[in-house]
Amino acid sequence: MTVSEFCLGSMRVIKVHELDLNGFAATQLLPGLDPSVLAKHGEWIDPRTYDPMTGHVFMSVHTWVVRFEGKVILIDTGAGNDKDRPTLKVLDHLHNPYLERLAAIGVQPEAVDYILLTHIHSDHVGWNTRRYGDRWLPTFPNATVICSDLEWRYGAALTAGDEESIVKVRTEAGFSLPVRIPVPGVFVDSMMPVEASGRLKRVPVDGGEVLQGIRFLSTPGHSIDHAAISITSQGTEAIFGGDVMHHPFELYEPDLVSVFCEFPEGARNSRRWLARHAAESNAVYFSSHFPFTSVGRITQTGETFGWEFADSSSHVRNQPGGLVVRERNMGVLPFSQ
Ligand SMILES: [Zn+2]
């Protein structure tokens, strides 16, 4: 098995793949996408991200394992197995060997210390729990799960059908009516069991540290209180951007809004803000749905953004057990320019 390990300062990051999402037409993912725009960007469109023959975008669902300060941290937990998602067929009753893949990189469920959630959507919180008979219980029994307090309260209000609280939380977030709400059932089967186990920690998403060196950056819009997660080590910053963007197209055309976003104007503003921040700080950007390595840097020229994949074609070394790790020090190795 080959994995790419990304090293920044003292941080070690490995992607754990869950599933490919290659069935979406670009215009399905981004309904405002004018095909002529694709022609305009023909020069940079990367064949690893888009198939011009079918018009489909390449995406995936994956999570990030971060080893940092002696802790094992998971950033988001994918879609999960056995979940009942009748309104989202692509995630309905999955049976993926996700835990086996985690084990293959040396991470047993008991070893995870923290789970940091960018937001409470079906493809980001699924492996928080797994099915035992007719119950859902935490998959990672020793992990503290950290999420936005406001996003939790919104999910609780929606689940209870408590209109007054729903409006109150939206007002607090500075939003009015959304164009969609989170997929029903996710909060019940993937969040409430974590809270019941006493392992949930709710935090404000205000840029303050949630753990040493780790901050939740406020990037609302895709969801009501979405957090991009920033980890800084020895002067280098990693940003785990969640769903501030789903595909590199959104960097080249940042006003496009995905079909999965709840508050479009907020999503646009947060995307521009985060892209600018990542470009200015020269951060390494770990995406939630970009294909290939899913890692790279965001570039900026004036008000125009761009994307450069990091690949791991250098520093190959053999590990015990036949595991080959392609190691790349993101802090010093150049990106293709
Ligand atoms: Zn997502």
Short mmCIF file of N, CA and C and ligand atoms in Angstrom, two decimals, residues 21 60-61 76 91 118-119 121-124 222 226 242-246 260 288-289, ligand 1:
data_model
loop_
_atom_site.label_atom_id
_atom_site.label_comp_id
_atom_site.label_asym_id
_atom_site.label_seq_id
_atom_site.Cartn_x
_atom_site.Cartn_y
_atom_site.Cartn_z
N LEU A 21 -16.26 10.31 -5.63
CA LEU A 21 -17.51 10.93 -6.06
C LEU A 21 -17.29 11.43 -7.48
N SER A 60 -13.69 13.29 -4.17
CA SER A 60 -13.71 12.14 -3.27
C SER A 60 -14.17 12.56 -1.89
N VAL A 61 -14.50 11.55 -1.09
CA VAL A 61 -14.75 11.77 0.34
C VAL A 61 -13.61 11.08 1.08
N ASP A 76 -12.55 15.56 10.46
CA ASP A 76 -13.79 15.04 9.87
C ASP A 76 -13.77 13.51 9.81
N LEU A 91 -24.61 8.23 -0.51
CA LEU A 91 -24.07 7.92 0.82
C LEU A 91 -24.95 6.94 1.59
N THR A 118 -15.27 20.06 10.83
CA THR A 118 -15.43 21.34 10.14
C THR A 118 -16.89 21.78 10.14
N HIS A 119 -17.78 20.81 10.04
CA HIS A 119 -19.21 21.11 10.09
C HIS A 119 -19.99 19.81 10.21
N HIS A 121 -22.28 17.89 8.54
CA HIS A 121 -22.96 17.38 7.34
C HIS A 121 -22.66 15.89 7.20
N SER A 122 -23.52 15.23 6.41
CA SER A 122 -23.50 13.78 6.32
C SER A 122 -22.15 13.19 5.94
N ASP A 123 -21.39 13.87 5.08
CA ASP A 123 -20.13 13.30 4.60
C ASP A 123 -18.93 13.76 5.43
N HIS A 124 -19.21 14.34 6.60
CA HIS A 124 -18.12 14.83 7.46
C HIS A 124 -18.18 14.30 8.89
N HIS A 222 -21.48 27.58 3.71
CA HIS A 222 -21.77 26.21 3.27
C HIS A 222 -22.69 25.57 4.30
N HIS A 226 -19.79 26.92 9.75
CA HIS A 226 -18.68 26.13 9.22
C HIS A 226 -17.34 26.65 9.76
N GLY A 242 -12.44 22.08 4.86
CA GLY A 242 -13.82 21.59 4.87
C GLY A 242 -14.48 21.86 3.53
N ASP A 243 -15.72 22.32 3.57
CA ASP A 243 -16.46 22.52 2.32
C ASP A 243 -16.57 24.00 1.93
N VAL A 244 -15.58 24.78 2.32
CA VAL A 244 -15.52 26.15 1.81
C VAL A 244 -15.41 26.11 0.29
N MET A 245 -14.79 25.05 -0.21
CA MET A 245 -14.82 24.76 -1.64
C MET A 245 -14.79 23.24 -1.82
N HIS A 246 -15.40 22.80 -2.92
CA HIS A 246 -15.52 21.37 -3.18
C HIS A 246 -14.60 20.91 -4.30
N PHE A 260 -24.70 21.97 -2.58
CA PHE A 260 -24.78 21.50 -1.19
C PHE A 260 -24.71 22.64 -0.16
N SER A 288 -11.33 18.90 1.38
CA SER A 288 -12.22 17.79 1.77
C SER A 288 -12.68 16.96 0.58
N HIS A 289 -12.69 17.57 -0.62
CA HIS A 289 -13.27 16.83 -1.75
C HIS A 289 -12.47 16.90 -3.05
ZN ZN B 1 -18.55 17.71 2.15
#
